DNA sequence: GCGACAG
DNA sequence: ATCTTGTCGC
């Protein structure tokens, strides 16, 4: 497994990173409904870190949208390309995630990201950024509301309430399990919000988080352990 | 100025 | 994200 290089010209400062977001945000496509839920491929991507050893591992897991079975998976290993800064998460994850997607043997279809798309300080979160760079339809499903406001949705699975930045609806708080904390869905690229929520519900038949992110999370953690174990075979 | 802040 | 065992509850 080769290590993904940090791209030439990758932002080195927060100021540069914000400038990149401001430049690319205009390329987000929001007037396409996106692929219909329940057909084709749905791919989850996630990343795990070992900041101490400067290792980051990304995983991409392709599921059959109809039965949610695993169709393909891939991982990639890289170096930490940016510190974690709220609002700049994409610069920390994207190089390695792109490599994992590129390593897949089949088209990803809709990509489901851990985090936000348009629900972002500059309306250009990880999911939107990844969508613009790949051209793929993407959505973001986050576990926390970040700085956004929302009213508690109804207690039943399927209930939803707007995720708001002031009066603007930047996403939706969506209940995926009865009585359990909602997830926070936002549009990434080339998908509508209603459709993004429909996909999220289709991907959560049993747990709060989408099967895509659950599978990708488990895979990148496993791969990270293997990567650092190989790095120091006789530590201790 | 201070605190909050996706992963 | 990550550090980390058991435990209460459906």
PDB file of C-alpha atoms (C1' of nucleotides) in Angstrom:
ATOM      1  CA  UNK A   1       0.000   0.000   0.000  1.00  0.00           C
ATOM      2  CA  UNK A   2       1.555   3.295  -1.083  1.00  0.00           C
ATOM      3  CA  UNK A   3       1.171   6.519   0.822  1.00  0.00           C
ATOM      4  CA  UNK A   4      -0.869   9.249  -0.819  1.00  0.00           C
ATOM      5  CA  UNK A   5       1.181  12.428  -1.320  1.00  0.00           C
ATOM      6  CA  UNK A   6      -0.244  15.755  -0.209  1.00  0.00           C
ATOM      7  CA  UNK A   7      -1.202  17.535  -3.463  1.00  0.00           C
ATOM      8  CA  UNK A   8       1.080  20.265  -4.767  1.00  0.00           C
ATOM      9  CA  UNK A   9      -0.277  23.669  -3.854  1.00  0.00           C
ATOM     10  CA  UNK A  10      -2.387  22.278  -1.031  1.00  0.00           C
ATOM     11  CA  UNK A  11      -3.329  25.117   1.375  1.00  0.00           C
ATOM     12  CA  UNK A  12      -0.840  25.580   4.212  1.00  0.00           C
ATOM     13  CA  UNK A  13      -2.736  28.190   6.193  1.00  0.00           C
ATOM     14  CA  UNK A  14      -6.322  28.717   7.285  1.00  0.00           C
ATOM     15  CA  UNK A  15      -6.459  31.847   5.199  1.00  0.00           C
ATOM     16  CA  UNK A  16      -5.449  29.986   2.049  1.00  0.00           C
ATOM     17  CA  UNK A  17      -7.911  27.204   2.760  1.00  0.00           C
ATOM     18  CA  UNK A  18     -10.798  29.633   3.168  1.00  0.00           C
ATOM     19  CA  UNK A  19      -9.813  31.281  -0.099  1.00  0.00           C
ATOM     20  CA  UNK A  20     -10.010  27.907  -1.852  1.00  0.00           C
ATOM     21  CA  UNK A  21     -13.486  27.357  -0.432  1.00  0.00           C
ATOM     22  CA  UNK A  22     -14.618  30.774  -1.581  1.00  0.00           C
ATOM     23  CA  UNK A  23     -13.305  30.047  -5.059  1.00  0.00           C
ATOM     24  CA  UNK A  24     -14.811  26.569  -5.432  1.00  0.00           C
ATOM     25  CA  UNK A  25     -18.176  27.135  -3.790  1.00  0.00           C
ATOM     26  CA  UNK A  26     -19.578  28.614  -7.002  1.00  0.00           C
ATOM     27  CA  UNK A  27     -19.199  25.240  -8.720  1.00  0.00           C
ATOM     28  CA  UNK A  28     -21.641  23.409  -6.466  1.00  0.00           C
ATOM     29  CA  UNK A  29     -24.672  22.165  -8.428  1.00  0.00           C
ATOM     30  CA  UNK A  30     -27.935  22.300  -6.511  1.00  0.00           C
ATOM     31  CA  UNK A  31     -30.520  22.023  -9.279  1.00  0.00           C
ATOM     32  CA  UNK A  32     -30.300  18.272  -9.838  1.00  0.00           C
ATOM     33  CA  UNK A  33     -32.543  15.886  -7.868  1.00  0.00           C
ATOM     34  CA  UNK A  34     -29.818  13.245  -7.780  1.00  0.00           C
ATOM     35  CA  UNK A  35     -30.057   9.481  -8.152  1.00  0.00           C
ATOM     36  CA  UNK A  36     -33.318   7.892  -6.949  1.00  0.00           C
ATOM     37  CA  UNK A  37     -33.028   6.129  -3.577  1.00  0.00           C
ATOM     38  CA  UNK A  38     -32.910   2.359  -3.629  1.00  0.00           C
ATOM     39  CA  UNK A  39     -31.173   1.855  -6.963  1.00  0.00           C
ATOM     40  CA  UNK A  40     -27.594   1.723  -8.148  1.00  0.00           C
ATOM     41  CA  UNK A  41     -24.586   2.196  -5.895  1.00  0.00           C
ATOM     42  CA  UNK A  42     -24.219   4.150  -2.682  1.00  0.00           C
ATOM     43  CA  UNK A  43     -20.735   4.696  -1.288  1.00  0.00           C
ATOM     44  CA  UNK A  44     -19.672   5.639   2.219  1.00  0.00           C
ATOM     45  CA  UNK A  45     -16.358   7.358   2.898  1.00  0.00           C
ATOM     46  CA  UNK A  46     -14.666   7.929   6.228  1.00  0.00           C
ATOM     47  CA  UNK A  47     -11.231   8.628   7.677  1.00  0.00           C
ATOM     48  CA  UNK A  48      -9.286   7.580  10.771  1.00  0.00           C
ATOM     49  CA  UNK A  49      -6.202   9.300  12.183  1.00  0.00           C
ATOM     50  CA  UNK A  50      -3.079   8.724  14.191  1.00  0.00           C
ATOM     51  CA  UNK A  51      -1.807  12.252  14.646  1.00  0.00           C
ATOM     52  CA  UNK A  52       1.161  11.042  16.683  1.00  0.00           C
ATOM     53  CA  UNK A  53       2.547   9.024  13.805  1.00  0.00           C
ATOM     54  CA  UNK A  54       1.212  11.349  11.114  1.00  0.00           C
ATOM     55  CA  UNK A  55      -0.913   8.663   9.506  1.00  0.00           C
ATOM     56  CA  UNK A  56      -4.362   9.001   8.017  1.00  0.00           C
ATOM     57  CA  UNK A  57      -6.369   6.177   6.452  1.00  0.00           C
ATOM     58  CA  UNK A  58      -9.449   6.644   4.301  1.00  0.00           C
ATOM     59  CA  UNK A  59     -11.980   3.995   3.377  1.00  0.00           C
ATOM     60  CA  UNK A  60     -14.623   3.858   0.671  1.00  0.00           C
ATOM     61  CA  UNK A  61     -17.295   1.161   0.802  1.00  0.00           C
ATOM     62  CA  UNK A  62     -19.707   0.652  -2.076  1.00  0.00           C
ATOM     63  CA  UNK A  63     -23.123  -0.765  -1.232  1.00  0.00           C
ATOM     64  CA  UNK A  64     -25.904  -1.978  -3.465  1.00  0.00           C
ATOM     65  CA  UNK A  65     -28.575   0.624  -2.723  1.00  0.00           C
ATOM     66  CA  UNK A  66     -31.386  -1.928  -2.938  1.00  0.00           C
ATOM     67  CA  UNK A  67     -30.158  -4.607  -0.524  1.00  0.00           C
ATOM     68  CA  UNK A  68     -27.360  -2.650   1.221  1.00  0.00           C
ATOM     69  CA  UNK A  69     -24.911  -5.475   0.576  1.00  0.00           C
ATOM     70  CA  UNK A  70     -21.227  -4.658   0.136  1.00  0.00           C
ATOM     71  CA  UNK A  71     -20.262  -4.467  -3.537  1.00  0.00           C
ATOM     72  CA  UNK A  72     -16.683  -3.244  -3.191  1.00  0.00           C
ATOM     73  CA  UNK A  73     -14.304  -1.511  -0.824  1.00  0.00           C
ATOM     74  CA  UNK A  74     -10.958   0.251  -0.900  1.00  0.00           C
ATOM     75  CA  UNK A  75      -8.594   2.050   1.460  1.00  0.00           C
ATOM     76  CA  UNK A  76      -5.765   4.536   1.095  1.00  0.00           C
ATOM     77  CA  UNK A  77      -3.030   5.655   3.466  1.00  0.00           C
ATOM     78  CA  UNK A  78      -1.733   9.222   3.642  1.00  0.00           C
ATOM     79  CA  UNK A  79      -0.077  11.872   5.785  1.00  0.00           C
ATOM     80  CA  UNK A  80      -1.978  14.476   7.789  1.00  0.00           C
ATOM     81  CA  UNK A  81      -2.539  17.238   5.245  1.00  0.00           C
ATOM     82  CA  UNK A  82      -4.079  19.875   7.534  1.00  0.00           C
ATOM     83  CA  UNK A  83      -4.866  20.318  11.236  1.00  0.00           C
ATOM     84  CA  UNK A  84      -8.453  19.992  12.367  1.00  0.00           C
ATOM     85  CA  UNK A  85     -10.049  23.400  12.211  1.00  0.00           C
ATOM     86  CA  UNK A  86     -13.849  23.695  12.418  1.00  0.00           C
ATOM     87  CA  UNK A  87     -14.983  24.734   8.954  1.00  0.00           C
ATOM     88  CA  UNK A  88     -11.852  23.389   7.253  1.00  0.00           C
ATOM     89  CA  UNK A  89     -12.332  19.670   7.793  1.00  0.00           C
ATOM     90  CA  UNK A  90     -12.180  18.935   4.070  1.00  0.00           C
ATOM     91  CA  UNK A  91      -8.527  19.923   3.849  1.00  0.00           C
ATOM     92  CA  UNK A  92      -7.701  17.249   6.384  1.00  0.00           C
ATOM     93  CA  UNK A  93      -9.603  14.436   4.704  1.00  0.00           C
ATOM     94  CA  UNK A  94      -9.899  14.991   0.976  1.00  0.00           C
ATOM     95  CA  UNK A  95      -6.523  13.889  -0.462  1.00  0.00           C
ATOM     96  CA  UNK A  96      -6.762  10.444   1.122  1.00  0.00           C
ATOM     97  CA  UNK A  97     -10.483  10.093   0.453  1.00  0.00           C
ATOM     98  CA  UNK A  98      -9.921  10.848  -3.239  1.00  0.00           C
ATOM     99  CA  UNK A  99      -7.295   8.107  -3.350  1.00  0.00           C
ATOM    100  CA  UNK A 100      -9.633   5.596  -1.743  1.00  0.00           C
ATOM    101  CA  UNK A 101     -12.391   6.447  -4.224  1.00  0.00           C
ATOM    102  CA  UNK A 102      -9.944   6.165  -7.107  1.00  0.00           C
ATOM    103  CA  UNK A 103      -8.935   2.704  -5.902  1.00  0.00           C
ATOM    104  CA  UNK A 104     -12.479   1.356  -6.205  1.00  0.00           C
ATOM    105  CA  UNK A 105     -13.060  -1.172  -8.989  1.00  0.00           C
ATOM    106  CA  UNK A 106     -16.496   0.238  -9.819  1.00  0.00           C
ATOM    107  CA  UNK A 107     -18.351   3.575 -10.005  1.00  0.00           C
ATOM    108  CA  UNK A 108     -19.305   4.899  -6.533  1.00  0.00           C
ATOM    109  CA  UNK A 109     -22.713   6.259  -7.443  1.00  0.00           C
ATOM    110  CA  UNK A 110     -23.937   8.553  -4.654  1.00  0.00           C
ATOM    111  CA  UNK A 111     -21.250   9.350  -2.095  1.00  0.00           C
ATOM    112  CA  UNK A 112     -22.282   9.719   1.551  1.00  0.00           C
ATOM    113  CA  UNK A 113     -19.865  11.754   3.678  1.00  0.00           C
ATOM    114  CA  UNK A 114     -19.367  12.012   7.427  1.00  0.00           C
ATOM    115  CA  UNK A 115     -19.954  15.709   8.003  1.00  0.00           C
ATOM    116  CA  UNK A 116     -21.567  18.543   6.105  1.00  0.00           C
ATOM    117  CA  UNK A 117     -22.179  19.799   2.618  1.00  0.00           C
ATOM    118  CA  UNK A 118     -23.957  23.133   2.361  1.00  0.00           C
ATOM    119  CA  UNK A 119     -24.485  23.249   6.129  1.00  0.00           C
ATOM    120  CA  UNK A 120     -21.187  25.049   6.548  1.00  0.00           C
ATOM    121  CA  UNK A 121     -20.015  28.562   7.510  1.00  0.00           C
ATOM    122  CA  UNK A 122     -19.251  29.320   3.850  1.00  0.00           C
ATOM    123  CA  UNK A 123     -21.713  26.787   2.421  1.00  0.00           C
ATOM    124  CA  UNK A 124     -18.896  24.530   1.263  1.00  0.00           C
ATOM    125  CA  UNK A 125     -18.360  21.651   3.641  1.00  0.00           C
ATOM    126  CA  UNK A 126     -16.604  18.341   3.006  1.00  0.00           C
ATOM    127  CA  UNK A 127     -19.427  16.766   0.997  1.00  0.00           C
ATOM    128  CA  UNK A 128     -19.733  19.736  -1.351  1.00  0.00           C
ATOM    129  CA  UNK A 129     -15.968  19.987  -1.746  1.00  0.00           C
ATOM    130  CA  UNK A 130     -15.643  16.291  -2.558  1.00  0.00           C
ATOM    131  CA  UNK A 131     -18.545  16.568  -5.004  1.00  0.00           C
ATOM    132  CA  UNK A 132     -17.031  19.477  -6.871  1.00  0.00           C
ATOM    133  CA  UNK A 133     -13.636  17.757  -7.141  1.00  0.00           C
ATOM    134  CA  UNK A 134     -15.058  14.441  -8.360  1.00  0.00           C
ATOM    135  CA  UNK A 135     -18.220  15.519 -10.139  1.00  0.00           C
ATOM    136  CA  UNK A 136     -20.081  12.821  -8.192  1.00  0.00           C
ATOM    137  CA  UNK A 137     -23.415  13.356  -6.444  1.00  0.00           C
ATOM    138  CA  UNK A 138     -22.716  13.723  -2.710  1.00  0.00           C
ATOM    139  CA  UNK A 139     -24.542  14.292   0.564  1.00  0.00           C
ATOM    140  CA  UNK A 140     -23.331  14.932   4.105  1.00  0.00           C
ATOM    141  CA  UNK A 141     -24.722  13.145   7.145  1.00  0.00           C
ATOM    142  CA  UNK A 142     -23.316  14.524  10.398  1.00  0.00           C
ATOM    143  CA  UNK A 143     -23.734  13.393  13.986  1.00  0.00           C
ATOM    144  CA  UNK A 144     -23.822  16.929  15.427  1.00  0.00           C
ATOM    145  CA  UNK A 145     -25.558  20.192  14.526  1.00  0.00           C
ATOM    146  CA  UNK A 146     -22.279  22.143  14.599  1.00  0.00           C
ATOM    147  CA  UNK A 147     -23.209  25.795  15.063  1.00  0.00           C
ATOM    148  CA  UNK A 148     -26.609  25.495  13.469  1.00  0.00           C
ATOM    149  CA  UNK A 149     -30.017  25.756  15.070  1.00  0.00           C
ATOM    150  CA  UNK A 150     -32.919  23.334  14.818  1.00  0.00           C
ATOM    151  CA  UNK A 151     -36.137  22.473  16.535  1.00  0.00           C
ATOM    152  CA  UNK A 152     -36.400  18.958  17.857  1.00  0.00           C
ATOM    153  CA  UNK A 153     -38.099  16.831  15.179  1.00  0.00           C
ATOM    154  CA  UNK A 154     -40.970  14.465  16.096  1.00  0.00           C
ATOM    155  CA  UNK A 155     -40.004  11.362  18.057  1.00  0.00           C
ATOM    156  CA  UNK A 156     -40.672   8.882  15.264  1.00  0.00           C
ATOM    157  CA  UNK A 157     -38.211   7.719  12.631  1.00  0.00           C
ATOM    158  CA  UNK A 158     -38.664   9.847   9.518  1.00  0.00           C
ATOM    159  CA  UNK A 159     -39.533  13.042  11.379  1.00  0.00           C
ATOM    160  CA  UNK A 160     -37.469  16.044  10.327  1.00  0.00           C
ATOM    161  CA  UNK A 161     -36.926  19.714  11.109  1.00  0.00           C
ATOM    162  CA  UNK A 162     -34.965  22.411   9.303  1.00  0.00           C
ATOM    163  CA  UNK A 163     -31.312  22.942  10.200  1.00  0.00           C
ATOM    164  CA  UNK A 164     -30.982  26.700  10.079  1.00  0.00           C
ATOM    165  CA  UNK A 165     -28.362  29.373   9.649  1.00  0.00           C
ATOM    166  CA  UNK A 166     -30.494  32.355  10.534  1.00  0.00           C
ATOM    167  CA  UNK A 167     -33.567  32.070   8.330  1.00  0.00           C
ATOM    168  CA  UNK A 168     -31.825  29.918   5.736  1.00  0.00           C
ATOM    169  CA  UNK A 169     -32.421  26.156   5.714  1.00  0.00           C
ATOM    170  CA  UNK A 170     -28.955  24.687   5.194  1.00  0.00           C
ATOM    171  CA  UNK A 171     -29.909  21.117   5.960  1.00  0.00           C
ATOM    172  CA  UNK A 172     -32.245  18.997   8.021  1.00  0.00           C
ATOM    173  CA  UNK A 173     -32.303  17.308  11.408  1.00  0.00           C
ATOM    174  CA  UNK A 174     -33.614  13.870  10.495  1.00  0.00           C
ATOM    175  CA  UNK A 175     -34.747  11.187  12.930  1.00  0.00           C
ATOM    176  CA  UNK A 176     -33.523   7.819  11.700  1.00  0.00           C
ATOM    177  CA  UNK A 177     -34.632   5.809  14.752  1.00  0.00           C
ATOM    178  CA  UNK A 178     -37.583   6.268  17.083  1.00  0.00           C
ATOM    179  CA  UNK A 179     -36.637   8.315  20.122  1.00  0.00           C
ATOM    180  CA  UNK A 180     -32.952   8.564  19.186  1.00  0.00           C
ATOM    181  CA  UNK A 181     -30.989  11.757  18.538  1.00  0.00           C
ATOM    182  CA  UNK A 182     -31.415  12.817  14.893  1.00  0.00           C
ATOM    183  CA  UNK A 183     -28.667  13.004  12.274  1.00  0.00           C
ATOM    184  CA  UNK A 184     -27.955  16.201  10.363  1.00  0.00           C
ATOM    185  CA  UNK A 185     -28.340  15.884   6.628  1.00  0.00           C
ATOM    186  CA  UNK A 186     -27.193  18.422   4.075  1.00  0.00           C
ATOM    187  CA  UNK A 187     -26.781  18.580   0.328  1.00  0.00           C
ATOM    188  CA  UNK A 188     -23.289  18.114  -1.019  1.00  0.00           C
ATOM    189  CA  UNK A 189     -23.392  18.316  -4.818  1.00  0.00           C
ATOM    190  CA  UNK A 190     -25.925  17.366  -7.506  1.00  0.00           C
ATOM    191  CA  UNK A 191     -28.567  16.128  -5.030  1.00  0.00           C
ATOM    192  CA  UNK A 192     -31.664  17.808  -3.588  1.00  0.00           C
ATOM    193  CA  UNK A 193     -32.324  18.015   0.156  1.00  0.00           C
ATOM    194  CA  UNK A 194     -35.520  15.951   0.057  1.00  0.00           C
ATOM    195  CA  UNK A 195     -33.719  13.292  -1.906  1.00  0.00           C
ATOM    196  CA  UNK A 196     -30.732  13.420   0.442  1.00  0.00           C
ATOM    197  CA  UNK A 197     -33.064  12.717   3.358  1.00  0.00           C
ATOM    198  CA  UNK A 198     -34.791   9.905   1.459  1.00  0.00           C
ATOM    199  CA  UNK A 199     -31.412   8.283   0.828  1.00  0.00           C
ATOM    200  CA  UNK A 200     -30.461   8.669   4.471  1.00  0.00           C
ATOM    201  CA  UNK A 201     -33.631   6.912   5.573  1.00  0.00           C
ATOM    202  CA  UNK A 202     -33.073   4.142   3.045  1.00  0.00           C
ATOM    203  CA  UNK A 203     -29.582   3.670   4.491  1.00  0.00           C
ATOM    204  CA  UNK A 204     -30.722   3.457   8.122  1.00  0.00           C
ATOM    205  CA  UNK A 205     -32.911   0.339   8.442  1.00  0.00           C
ATOM    206  CA  UNK A 206     -31.466  -0.573  11.837  1.00  0.00           C
ATOM    207  CA  UNK A 207     -29.091   2.014  13.263  1.00  0.00           C
ATOM    208  CA  UNK A 208     -28.938   5.763  13.722  1.00  0.00           C
ATOM    209  CA  UNK A 209     -26.105   6.223  11.238  1.00  0.00           C
ATOM    210  CA  UNK A 210     -26.218   5.187   7.558  1.00  0.00           C
ATOM    211  CA  UNK A 211     -24.883   1.721   6.746  1.00  0.00           C
ATOM    212  CA  UNK A 212     -22.463   3.432   4.380  1.00  0.00           C
ATOM    213  CA  UNK A 213     -20.752   5.426   7.109  1.00  0.00           C
ATOM    214  CA  UNK A 214     -20.878   2.517   9.552  1.00  0.00           C
ATOM    215  CA  UNK A 215     -19.129   0.269   7.044  1.00  0.00           C
ATOM    216  CA  UNK A 216     -16.583   2.918   6.038  1.00  0.00           C
ATOM    217  CA  UNK A 217     -15.882   3.800   9.679  1.00  0.00           C
ATOM    218  CA  UNK A 218     -15.224   0.196  10.632  1.00  0.00           C
ATOM    219  CA  UNK A 219     -12.988  -0.333   7.606  1.00  0.00           C
ATOM    220  CA  UNK A 220     -10.787   2.736   8.034  1.00  0.00           C
ATOM    221  CA  UNK A 221     -10.277   2.014  11.743  1.00  0.00           C
ATOM    222  CA  UNK A 222      -9.255  -1.529  10.972  1.00  0.00           C
ATOM    223  CA  UNK A 223      -6.921  -0.352   8.205  1.00  0.00           C
ATOM    224  CA  UNK A 224      -5.378   2.303  10.461  1.00  0.00           C
ATOM    225  CA  UNK A 225      -4.525  -0.301  13.084  1.00  0.00           C
ATOM    226  CA  UNK A 226      -2.932  -2.497  10.465  1.00  0.00           C
ATOM    227  CA  UNK A 227      -1.012   0.455   9.036  1.00  0.00           C
ATOM    228  CA  UNK A 228       0.506   1.550  12.358  1.00  0.00           C
ATOM    229  CA  UNK A 229       1.120  -2.037  13.435  1.00  0.00           C
ATOM    230  CA  UNK A 230       3.179  -2.595  10.305  1.00  0.00           C
ATOM    231  CA  UNK A 231       5.029   0.648  10.935  1.00  0.00           C
ATOM    232  CA  UNK A 232       6.288  -0.480  14.332  1.00  0.00           C
ATOM    233  CA  UNK A 233       6.223  -4.294  14.369  1.00  0.00           C
ATOM    234  CA  UNK A 234       8.222  -4.630  17.587  1.00  0.00           C
ATOM    235  CA  UNK A 235       7.174  -1.574  19.570  1.00  0.00           C
ATOM    236  CA  UNK A 236       7.170  -1.992  23.342  1.00  0.00           C
TER     237      UNK A 236
ATOM    238  C1'  DG B   1     -12.647  40.053  23.897  1.00  0.00           C
ATOM    239  C1'  DC B   2     -14.835  35.205  25.006  1.00  0.00           C
ATOM    240  C1'  DG B   3     -16.867  30.938  23.919  1.00  0.00           C
ATOM    241  C1'  DA B   4     -18.557  27.440  20.485  1.00  0.00           C
ATOM    242  C1'  DC B   5     -17.071  24.689  16.945  1.00  0.00           C
ATOM    243  C1'  DA B   6     -18.378  18.677  11.331  1.00  0.00           C
ATOM    244  C1'  DG B   7     -14.191  14.939  12.234  1.00  0.00           C
TER     245       DG B   7
ATOM    246  C1'  DA C   1     -11.219  12.257  15.733  1.00  0.00           C
ATOM    247  C1'  DT C   2      -9.182   9.836  20.088  1.00  0.00           C
ATOM    248  C1'  DC C   3      -8.341   8.342  25.073  1.00  0.00           C
ATOM    249  C1'  DT C   4     -11.365   3.859  27.311  1.00  0.00           C
ATOM    250  C1'  DT C   5     -14.749  -0.858  31.047  1.00  0.00           C
ATOM    251  C1'  DG C   6     -18.350  -1.681  32.555  1.00  0.00           C
ATOM    252  C1'  DT C   7     -23.023  -1.072  32.705  1.00  0.00           C
ATOM    253  C1'  DC C   8     -28.085   0.074  32.337  1.00  0.00           C
ATOM    254  C1'  DG C   9     -31.862  -0.891  29.252  1.00  0.00           C
ATOM    255  C1'  DC C  10     -34.729  -2.629  25.329  1.00  0.00           C
TER     256       DC C  10
END
